[in-house]
Each structure stands twice: as structure tokens, then as C-alpha cells.
mmCIF file of C-alpha atoms in Angstrom:
data_model
loop_
_atom_site.group_PDB
_atom_site.id
_atom_site.type_symbol
_atom_site.label_atom_id
_atom_site.label_comp_id
_atom_site.label_asym_id
_atom_site.label_seq_id
_atom_site.Cartn_x
_atom_site.Cartn_y
_atom_site.Cartn_z
ATOM 1 C CA MET A 226 -12.908 -92.995 205.127
ATOM 2 C CA PRO A 227 -16.019 -91.237 203.868
ATOM 3 C CA LEU A 228 -18.006 -89.209 206.357
ATOM 4 C CA SER A 229 -21.174 -91.272 205.775
ATOM 5 C CA ALA A 230 -19.408 -94.406 206.977
ATOM 6 C CA GLN A 231 -18.500 -92.753 210.289
ATOM 7 C CA LEU A 232 -22.071 -91.725 211.125
ATOM 8 C CA PRO A 233 -24.227 -94.194 213.125
ATOM 9 C CA VAL A 234 -26.900 -95.954 211.162
ATOM 10 C CA LEU A 235 -30.357 -94.774 212.238
ATOM 11 C CA THR A 236 -32.747 -97.699 212.446
ATOM 12 C CA GLN A 237 -36.313 -97.264 211.311
ATOM 13 C CA PRO A 238 -38.888 -97.321 214.129
ATOM 14 C CA ALA A 239 -40.981 -100.447 214.301
ATOM 15 C CA LEU A 240 -44.144 -100.041 212.277
ATOM 16 C CA ARG A 241 -45.936 -102.679 214.323
ATOM 17 C CA ASP A 242 -46.375 -102.991 218.086
ATOM 18 C CA PRO A 243 -43.938 -105.735 219.174
ATOM 19 C CA ALA A 244 -46.445 -106.919 221.786
ATOM 20 C CA TRP A 245 -49.418 -106.994 219.416
ATOM 21 C CA ARG A 246 -49.834 -110.764 219.624
ATOM 22 C CA GLY A 247 -50.270 -110.680 223.393
ATOM 23 C CA ARG A 248 -52.650 -107.728 223.257
ATOM 24 C CA VAL A 249 -54.795 -109.360 220.580
ATOM 25 C CA PHE A 250 -54.829 -112.654 222.505
ATOM 26 C CA TRP A 251 -55.999 -111.053 225.753
ATOM 27 C CA ALA A 252 -58.556 -108.912 223.942
ATOM 28 C CA LEU A 253 -60.062 -111.996 222.293
ATOM 29 C CA ALA A 254 -59.910 -113.911 225.579
ATOM 30 C CA SER A 255 -61.749 -111.088 227.340
ATOM 31 C CA LEU A 256 -64.445 -111.099 224.665
ATOM 32 C CA ALA A 257 -64.762 -114.885 224.959
ATOM 33 C CA LEU A 258 -65.279 -114.568 228.724
ATOM 34 C CA LEU A 259 -67.638 -111.616 228.374
ATOM 35 C CA TRP A 260 -69.919 -113.226 225.793
ATOM 36 C CA PRO A 261 -71.442 -115.898 228.129
ATOM 37 C CA THR A 262 -72.223 -113.215 230.719
ATOM 38 C CA LEU A 263 -74.026 -111.122 228.103
ATOM 39 C CA VAL A 264 -76.014 -114.164 227.000
ATOM 40 C CA LEU A 265 -76.845 -115.079 230.613
ATOM 41 C CA THR A 266 -78.098 -111.558 231.380
ATOM 42 C CA GLU A 267 -80.115 -111.426 228.123
ATOM 43 C CA PHE A 268 -78.341 -108.231 227.105
ATOM 44 C CA LYS A 269 -80.258 -107.008 224.034
ATOM 45 C CA PRO A 270 -79.773 -103.245 223.624
ATOM 46 C CA TRP A 271 -81.268 -103.291 220.134
ATOM 47 C CA ILE A 272 -84.690 -103.696 221.747
ATOM 48 C CA LEU A 273 -84.491 -99.994 222.622
ATOM 49 C CA LEU A 274 -84.567 -99.164 218.899
ATOM 50 C CA GLU A 275 -87.738 -101.097 218.152
ATOM 51 C CA PRO A 276 -90.793 -98.963 217.242
ATOM 52 C CA ASP A 277 -92.847 -100.330 220.149
ATOM 53 C CA ALA A 278 -90.151 -99.129 222.560
ATOM 54 C CA LEU A 279 -89.166 -95.869 220.869
ATOM 55 C CA LYS A 280 -92.604 -94.309 220.753
ATOM 56 C CA PRO A 281 -93.520 -94.492 224.497
ATOM 57 C CA ALA A 282 -89.935 -93.588 225.463
ATOM 58 C CA TRP A 283 -90.027 -90.527 223.206
ATOM 59 C CA ASN A 284 -93.443 -89.496 224.523
ATOM 60 C CA PHE A 285 -92.216 -89.747 228.116
ATOM 61 C CA LEU A 286 -88.914 -87.922 227.475
ATOM 62 C CA SER A 287 -90.647 -85.154 225.509
ATOM 63 C CA ALA A 288 -92.745 -84.463 228.603
ATOM 64 C CA PHE A 289 -89.527 -83.544 230.488
ATOM 65 C CA PHE A 290 -89.459 -80.143 228.771
ATOM 66 C CA PRO A 291 -90.021 -77.693 230.184
ATOM 67 C CA PRO A 292 -89.454 -78.783 233.806
ATOM 68 C CA ARG A 293 -92.209 -77.895 236.219
ATOM 69 C CA SER A 294 -91.418 -74.623 237.959
ATOM 70 C CA ASP A 295 -94.594 -73.293 239.516
ATOM 71 C CA PRO A 296 -94.204 -71.932 243.083
ATOM 72 C CA GLU A 297 -96.358 -74.621 244.684
ATOM 73 C CA PHE A 298 -94.287 -77.474 243.259
ATOM 74 C CA LEU A 299 -90.977 -75.687 243.919
ATOM 75 C CA LEU A 300 -91.945 -75.281 247.573
ATOM 76 C CA LEU A 301 -92.749 -78.992 247.784
ATOM 77 C CA LEU A 302 -89.493 -79.809 245.980
ATOM 78 C CA ALA A 303 -87.475 -77.642 248.383
ATOM 79 C CA ARG A 304 -89.054 -79.334 251.407
ATOM 80 C CA GLU A 305 -88.375 -82.847 250.091
ATOM 81 C CA THR A 306 -84.844 -81.868 249.066
ATOM 82 C CA TRP A 307 -84.128 -80.670 252.581
ATOM 83 C CA ARG A 308 -85.579 -83.905 253.949
ATOM 84 C CA THR A 309 -83.371 -85.960 251.625
ATOM 85 C CA VAL A 310 -80.206 -84.044 252.552
ATOM 86 C CA ALA A 311 -81.108 -84.270 256.241
ATOM 87 C CA MET A 312 -81.652 -88.022 255.920
ATOM 88 C CA ALA A 313 -78.292 -88.491 254.187
ATOM 89 C CA THR A 314 -76.457 -86.245 256.682
ATOM 90 C CA ALA A 315 -77.991 -87.907 259.736
ATOM 91 C CA GLY A 316 -77.250 -91.354 258.316
ATOM 92 C CA MET A 317 -73.654 -90.377 257.555
ATOM 93 C CA SER A 318 -73.205 -88.941 261.050
ATOM 94 C CA LEU A 319 -74.334 -92.217 262.614
ATOM 95 C CA ALA A 320 -72.161 -94.114 260.115
ATOM 96 C CA LEU A 321 -69.119 -92.085 261.212
ATOM 97 C CA LEU A 322 -69.844 -92.825 264.868
ATOM 98 C CA LEU A 323 -69.913 -96.508 263.939
ATOM 99 C CA ALA A 324 -67.024 -96.539 261.476
ATOM 100 C CA LEU A 325 -64.367 -94.592 263.378
ATOM 101 C CA PRO A 326 -64.008 -96.858 266.434
ATOM 102 C CA LEU A 327 -64.346 -100.027 264.340
ATOM 103 C CA SER A 328 -61.709 -98.861 261.872
ATOM 104 C CA LEU A 329 -59.277 -97.979 264.682
ATOM 105 C CA LEU A 330 -59.799 -101.413 266.217
ATOM 106 C CA SER A 331 -59.063 -103.112 262.911
ATOM 107 C CA VAL A 332 -55.879 -101.168 262.061
ATOM 108 C CA ARG A 333 -52.706 -103.162 262.600
ATOM 109 C CA VAL A 334 -50.428 -100.119 262.910
ATOM 110 C CA LEU A 335 -52.217 -99.139 266.138
ATOM 111 C CA SER A 336 -51.561 -102.519 267.773
ATOM 112 C CA LEU A 337 -48.997 -102.434 270.588
ATOM 113 C CA SER A 338 -48.286 -106.142 270.339
ATOM 114 C CA ALA A 339 -47.509 -105.834 266.612
ATOM 115 C CA LEU A 340 -44.572 -103.516 267.345
ATOM 116 C CA THR A 341 -42.401 -106.486 268.250
ATOM 117 C CA GLY A 342 -43.419 -108.639 265.269
ATOM 118 C CA SER A 343 -46.521 -110.754 264.929
ATOM 119 C CA MET A 344 -49.688 -109.570 266.681
ATOM 120 C CA ALA A 345 -50.720 -111.332 269.891
ATOM 121 C CA LEU A 346 -53.518 -113.898 269.651
ATOM 122 C CA LEU A 347 -56.277 -111.975 271.455
ATOM 123 C CA PRO A 348 -55.778 -108.677 269.548
ATOM 124 C CA ALA A 349 -55.573 -110.636 266.284
ATOM 125 C CA ILE A 350 -58.889 -112.381 267.001
ATOM 126 C CA LEU A 351 -60.518 -109.062 267.978
ATOM 127 C CA ARG A 352 -59.198 -107.404 264.817
ATOM 128 C CA GLN A 353 -60.574 -110.215 262.644
ATOM 129 C CA LEU A 354 -63.985 -110.073 264.355
ATOM 130 C CA VAL A 355 -64.177 -106.326 263.751
ATOM 131 C CA ARG A 356 -63.294 -106.818 260.075
ATOM 132 C CA TRP A 357 -65.994 -109.483 259.743
ATOM 133 C CA THR A 358 -68.488 -107.088 261.364
ATOM 134 C CA LEU A 359 -67.620 -104.390 258.824
ATOM 135 C CA MET A 360 -67.968 -106.941 256.041
ATOM 136 C CA VAL A 361 -71.448 -107.964 257.207
ATOM 137 C CA LEU A 362 -72.596 -104.349 257.493
ATOM 138 C CA ARG A 363 -71.490 -103.362 253.997
ATOM 139 C CA SER A 364 -72.600 -106.654 252.420
ATOM 140 C CA VAL A 365 -76.288 -105.942 253.061
ATOM 141 C CA PRO A 366 -77.518 -103.191 250.680
ATOM 142 C CA GLU A 367 -79.108 -100.153 252.268
ATOM 143 C CA LEU A 368 -82.322 -100.933 250.400
ATOM 144 C CA VAL A 369 -82.602 -104.251 252.263
ATOM 145 C CA TRP A 370 -81.887 -102.563 255.592
ATOM 146 C CA ALA A 371 -84.570 -99.982 254.764
ATOM 147 C CA LEU A 372 -87.141 -102.682 254.052
ATOM 148 C CA VAL A 373 -86.319 -104.261 257.410
ATOM 149 C CA PHE A 374 -86.561 -100.992 259.336
ATOM 150 C CA VAL A 375 -89.790 -99.986 257.572
ATOM 151 C CA ARG A 376 -91.293 -103.104 259.138
ATOM 152 C CA VAL A 377 -89.847 -102.186 262.536
ATOM 153 C CA VAL A 378 -90.257 -98.394 262.828
ATOM 154 C CA GLY A 379 -92.807 -97.790 260.066
ATOM 155 C CA LEU A 380 -92.741 -95.536 257.032
ATOM 156 C CA GLY A 381 -90.698 -92.352 257.175
ATOM 157 C CA PRO A 382 -87.127 -91.029 257.138
ATOM 158 C CA THR A 383 -86.084 -92.939 260.286
ATOM 159 C CA SER A 384 -85.810 -96.207 258.385
ATOM 160 C CA GLY A 385 -83.695 -94.501 255.714
ATOM 161 C CA VAL A 386 -81.361 -92.955 258.287
ATOM 162 C CA LEU A 387 -80.772 -96.296 260.002
ATOM 163 C CA ALA A 388 -80.275 -98.097 256.687
ATOM 164 C CA ILE A 389 -77.650 -95.582 255.536
ATOM 165 C CA ALA A 390 -75.945 -95.676 258.929
ATOM 166 C CA LEU A 391 -75.420 -99.434 258.896
ATOM 167 C CA THR A 392 -74.372 -99.912 255.272
ATOM 168 C CA TYR A 393 -72.200 -96.806 255.087
ATOM 169 C CA GLY A 394 -70.733 -97.521 258.502
ATOM 170 C CA GLY A 395 -69.356 -100.771 257.107
ATOM 171 C CA MET A 396 -68.081 -99.066 253.953
ATOM 172 C CA LEU A 397 -66.436 -96.172 255.767
ATOM 173 C CA GLY A 398 -64.849 -98.426 258.375
ATOM 174 C CA LYS A 399 -63.322 -100.676 255.710
ATOM 175 C CA VAL A 400 -61.921 -97.834 253.604
ATOM 176 C CA TYR A 401 -60.715 -95.836 256.622
ATOM 177 C CA ALA A 402 -58.818 -98.893 257.854
ATOM 178 C CA ASP A 403 -57.255 -99.453 254.424
ATOM 179 C CA ILE A 404 -56.185 -95.807 254.159
ATOM 180 C CA LEU A 405 -54.620 -95.828 257.614
ATOM 181 C CA GLU A 406 -52.905 -99.170 256.989
ATOM 182 C CA SER A 407 -51.325 -97.915 253.761
ATOM 183 C CA SER A 408 -49.835 -94.790 255.354
ATOM 184 C CA ASP A 409 -46.241 -94.474 256.524
ATOM 185 C CA ALA A 410 -46.008 -96.384 259.792
ATOM 186 C CA HIS A 411 -42.703 -94.864 260.926
ATOM 187 C CA ALA A 412 -44.202 -91.916 262.820
ATOM 188 C CA SER A 413 -46.941 -93.980 264.462
ATOM 189 C CA SER A 414 -44.582 -96.764 265.550
ATOM 190 C CA SER A 415 -42.123 -94.208 266.953
ATOM 191 C CA LEU A 416 -44.839 -92.561 269.032
ATOM 192 C CA MET A 417 -46.123 -95.875 270.377
ATOM 193 C CA ARG A 418 -42.604 -97.088 271.223
ATOM 194 C CA ASN A 419 -42.130 -93.913 273.264
ATOM 195 C CA GLY A 420 -45.275 -94.417 275.328
ATOM 196 C CA ALA A 421 -48.018 -92.738 273.294
ATOM 197 C CA GLY A 422 -51.487 -94.267 273.400
ATOM 198 C CA ARG A 423 -53.507 -95.419 270.411
ATOM 199 C CA LEU A 424 -55.677 -92.306 270.252
ATOM 200 C CA GLN A 425 -52.662 -90.033 270.623
ATOM 201 C CA THR A 426 -50.927 -91.919 267.813
ATOM 202 C CA PHE A 427 -53.997 -91.617 265.628
ATOM 203 C CA PHE A 428 -54.430 -87.868 266.164
ATOM 204 C CA TYR A 429 -50.739 -86.920 265.975
ATOM 205 C CA ALA A 430 -49.401 -89.379 263.381
ATOM 206 C CA LEU A 431 -52.017 -91.089 261.233
ATOM 207 C CA LEU A 432 -54.648 -88.346 260.951
ATOM 208 C CA PRO A 433 -52.302 -85.560 259.773
ATOM 209 C CA GLN A 434 -50.944 -87.839 257.040
ATOM 210 C CA ASN A 435 -54.334 -88.947 255.735
ATOM 211 C CA ALA A 436 -56.699 -86.079 256.580
ATOM 212 C CA ALA A 437 -57.185 -84.953 252.977
ATOM 213 C CA GLU A 438 -57.851 -88.473 251.663
ATOM 214 C CA LEU A 439 -60.190 -89.352 254.533
ATOM 215 C CA THR A 440 -62.117 -86.109 254.089
ATOM 216 C CA SER A 441 -62.410 -86.551 250.333
ATOM 217 C CA TYR A 442 -63.757 -90.072 250.685
ATOM 218 C CA THR A 443 -66.181 -89.026 253.441
ATOM 219 C CA VAL A 444 -67.662 -86.233 251.326
ATOM 220 C CA TYR A 445 -67.889 -88.606 248.369
ATOM 221 C CA ARG A 446 -69.816 -91.067 250.522
ATOM 222 C CA TRP A 447 -72.085 -88.251 251.696
ATOM 223 C CA GLU A 448 -72.834 -87.588 248.024
ATOM 224 C CA CYS A 449 -73.592 -91.294 247.567
ATOM 225 C CA ALA A 450 -75.791 -91.192 250.672
ATOM 226 C CA ILE A 451 -77.869 -88.426 249.096
ATOM 227 C CA ARG A 452 -78.463 -90.641 246.070
ATOM 228 C CA SER A 453 -79.170 -93.618 248.310
ATOM 229 C CA SER A 454 -81.670 -91.647 250.377
ATOM 230 C CA ALA A 455 -83.478 -90.803 247.144
ATOM 231 C CA VAL A 456 -83.636 -94.492 246.213
ATOM 232 C CA LEU A 457 -84.834 -95.379 249.700
ATOM 233 C CA GLY A 458 -87.772 -93.042 249.155
ATOM 234 C CA PHE A 459 -89.173 -95.609 246.723
ATOM 235 C CA VAL A 460 -89.720 -98.014 249.637
ATOM 236 C CA GLY A 461 -91.393 -95.453 251.865
ATOM 237 C CA ALA A 462 -88.483 -93.593 253.458
ATOM 238 C CA GLY A 463 -89.694 -90.200 252.226
ATOM 239 C CA GLY A 464 -87.750 -87.427 250.536
ATOM 240 C CA LEU A 465 -87.094 -86.870 246.854
ATOM 241 C CA GLY A 466 -87.329 -90.582 246.089
ATOM 242 C CA GLN A 467 -90.919 -90.800 247.245
ATOM 243 C CA LEU A 468 -91.768 -87.644 245.300
ATOM 244 C CA MET A 469 -90.136 -89.055 242.167
ATOM 245 C CA ASP A 470 -91.930 -92.368 242.642
ATOM 246 C CA SER A 471 -95.316 -90.643 242.632
ATOM 247 C CA SER A 472 -94.316 -88.496 239.615
ATOM 248 C CA MET A 473 -93.121 -91.536 237.674
ATOM 249 C CA LYS A 474 -96.326 -93.416 238.408
ATOM 250 C CA MET A 475 -98.348 -90.466 237.138
ATOM 251 C CA PHE A 476 -96.106 -90.214 234.012
ATOM 252 C CA ASN A 477 -95.421 -86.586 234.908
ATOM 253 C CA GLY A 478 -92.156 -85.973 233.053
ATOM 254 C CA ALA A 479 -92.008 -82.266 233.933
ATOM 255 C CA GLU A 480 -91.861 -83.065 237.672
ATOM 256 C CA VAL A 481 -89.289 -85.812 237.084
ATOM 257 C CA ALA A 482 -87.102 -83.365 235.139
ATOM 258 C CA SER A 483 -87.191 -80.853 237.999
ATOM 259 C CA ILE A 484 -86.273 -83.544 240.522
ATOM 260 C CA LEU A 485 -83.363 -84.732 238.349
ATOM 261 C CA LEU A 486 -82.062 -81.164 238.089
ATOM 262 C CA VAL A 487 -82.086 -80.966 241.883
ATOM 263 C CA PHE A 488 -80.076 -84.211 242.045
ATOM 264 C CA MET A 489 -77.482 -82.741 239.691
ATOM 265 C CA ALA A 490 -77.272 -79.602 241.814
ATOM 266 C CA LEU A 491 -76.739 -81.657 244.968
ATOM 267 C CA VAL A 492 -73.953 -83.695 243.354
ATOM 268 C CA TRP A 493 -72.301 -80.478 242.133
ATOM 269 C CA LEU A 494 -72.564 -79.011 245.648
ATOM 270 C CA ALA A 495 -70.948 -82.104 247.188
ATOM 271 C CA ASP A 496 -68.140 -81.922 244.624
ATOM 272 C CA ARG A 497 -67.487 -78.264 245.452
ATOM 273 C CA ILE A 498 -67.465 -78.974 249.186
ATOM 274 C CA SER A 499 -64.989 -81.825 248.688
ATOM 275 C CA ALA A 500 -62.688 -79.638 246.576
ATOM 276 C CA ALA A 501 -62.791 -76.820 249.138
ATOM 277 C CA LEU A 502 -62.014 -79.136 252.058
ATOM 278 C CA ARG A 503 -59.133 -80.793 250.177
ATOM 279 C CA LYS A 504 -57.718 -77.345 249.424
ATOM 280 C CA ILE A 505 -57.914 -76.366 253.090
ATOM 281 C CA LEU A 506 -56.271 -79.590 254.299
ATOM 282 C CA ALA A 507 -53.587 -79.688 251.577
#
């Protein structure tokens, strides 16, 4: 028998994706579903290329360079930056005080009655009420909360701090609960079966497992709170947002450019802090 007959026949690889029909179908279906939403939202990006839009946009963007850097403005920028960071940090601190107890109350793995099977009626009702409370808090945007508190406490950073605290308290509580629920429940259930309390179980079982993820998400939300505090400045909460609002109204692109550079620096700083904390907790 010739040697070529003994060798296995090597098949040619398929030149066409065997699942191409399904991929093409779902791509076309996605486009068909997306098109009505684009029509409904009047999405017309080509308007940006019209001469009437290009000229004022170019004039405004050309004013960004060079950014304003005189000592008087830099001192004002530093003061408003500190106010913005302080507003975000104070709001996040209050949000943590709100989120931590609510998240622990809504976590099933910390329920004693759930150790034997289904959760008892009263703890189940309490858990659902806490989850609804977190849903209400995070459903209302911080801008709406700020408008409410501006009416109550007046203009200034206090309204921004309270707005961030409520909205971010709901967000943090929801995500904290999800992170704790998705962790390995063996250690926590073993501790609770042997007489440990809920707080002891949290600190000795759940927190060590999820410390890095909880810290990373908290720092990320602090970064988001800095951006939110800037937006809240447009409704009278002070900080960089109020400074940018006045610069935009005066069409002062050099001041806007300096403020945007500060935003980038703050985001970079938050990213570095998050990376350092994750490295420590890893």
C-alpha cells in the first residue's frame, strides 16, 4: 500500500463562518430595532458639519488654546477645585453611612432564618422594603435632588452634598448587596451556624472576600461624585460647575480649557488611588 494512502486526509478549513447566517440575521434585526429609536430622537449628526454650525464651534474651540494660567485665575480654580472635591467626599461619606446598613439588611446570606431554607416572612418583608428604598433613592437623579434641596437650604454646596448622599447611597447599597450576595456563602453560613452574629459574619467572612471589589467600586463612585458635583454647580451648588457655567456663558474658552484639564487630573488621581488600594488589598 502506498505511503500516501496511509496518511490521514487533511481537510481544508472552512472559508466561511458556519454561523454567518445567524450573525447576519441578528445584526440586521438590531439595526431594524435601532432605526426607530434614532428617528424618534431626531439623531442627525450631519448637522454638525453644516457651515452655520462649524464656524461658531470652531471659533469657540479655538479660544481653548492656550488655557488661562494667570495666578489670579489659578488661585480661584484651586479654591473651587477644593470645594468640588470636598463636596464629593462629604456626599460620598454620607452615602456610605446610608448604604452600608441598608445593604447589610438586604443581603440574604446574613439572614439567620435563611440558613434552614426559605427566609421567614418578617425578614423577607423587611429585606424587600429595604431594596425598594434603595431603588427609590437611586431612581431620582442627583440633579433633581439638588434642585429640591436648593429650594430647602438655599444655594451653596450643602444642597450638592445632600443630593450626592441620597442618590449615591442608593447606588452603593444596591451594588454592595449584589457583591456580597455573589460571594461564596460557605464561610458566612458556617460562622452563623456556630453562633456568630451578622456583623461578625460580615467582618470575618464577607468583607475579607470582597474588600478589593468593594473598595474599587467605592473609589469609582467617588470619581463619579466629583463629576456629579461639577454638574450640580450649574444649578447653584457651587464648585467647578458654577465656575464653568459662568465661563461658558461668557464664551471664555481659555477658562473652560483650564477647568477641563483640572477634571482630567482629578479623574487620573482617582484612578491612581483605586489602583493603589486594590494593590494593597490584593
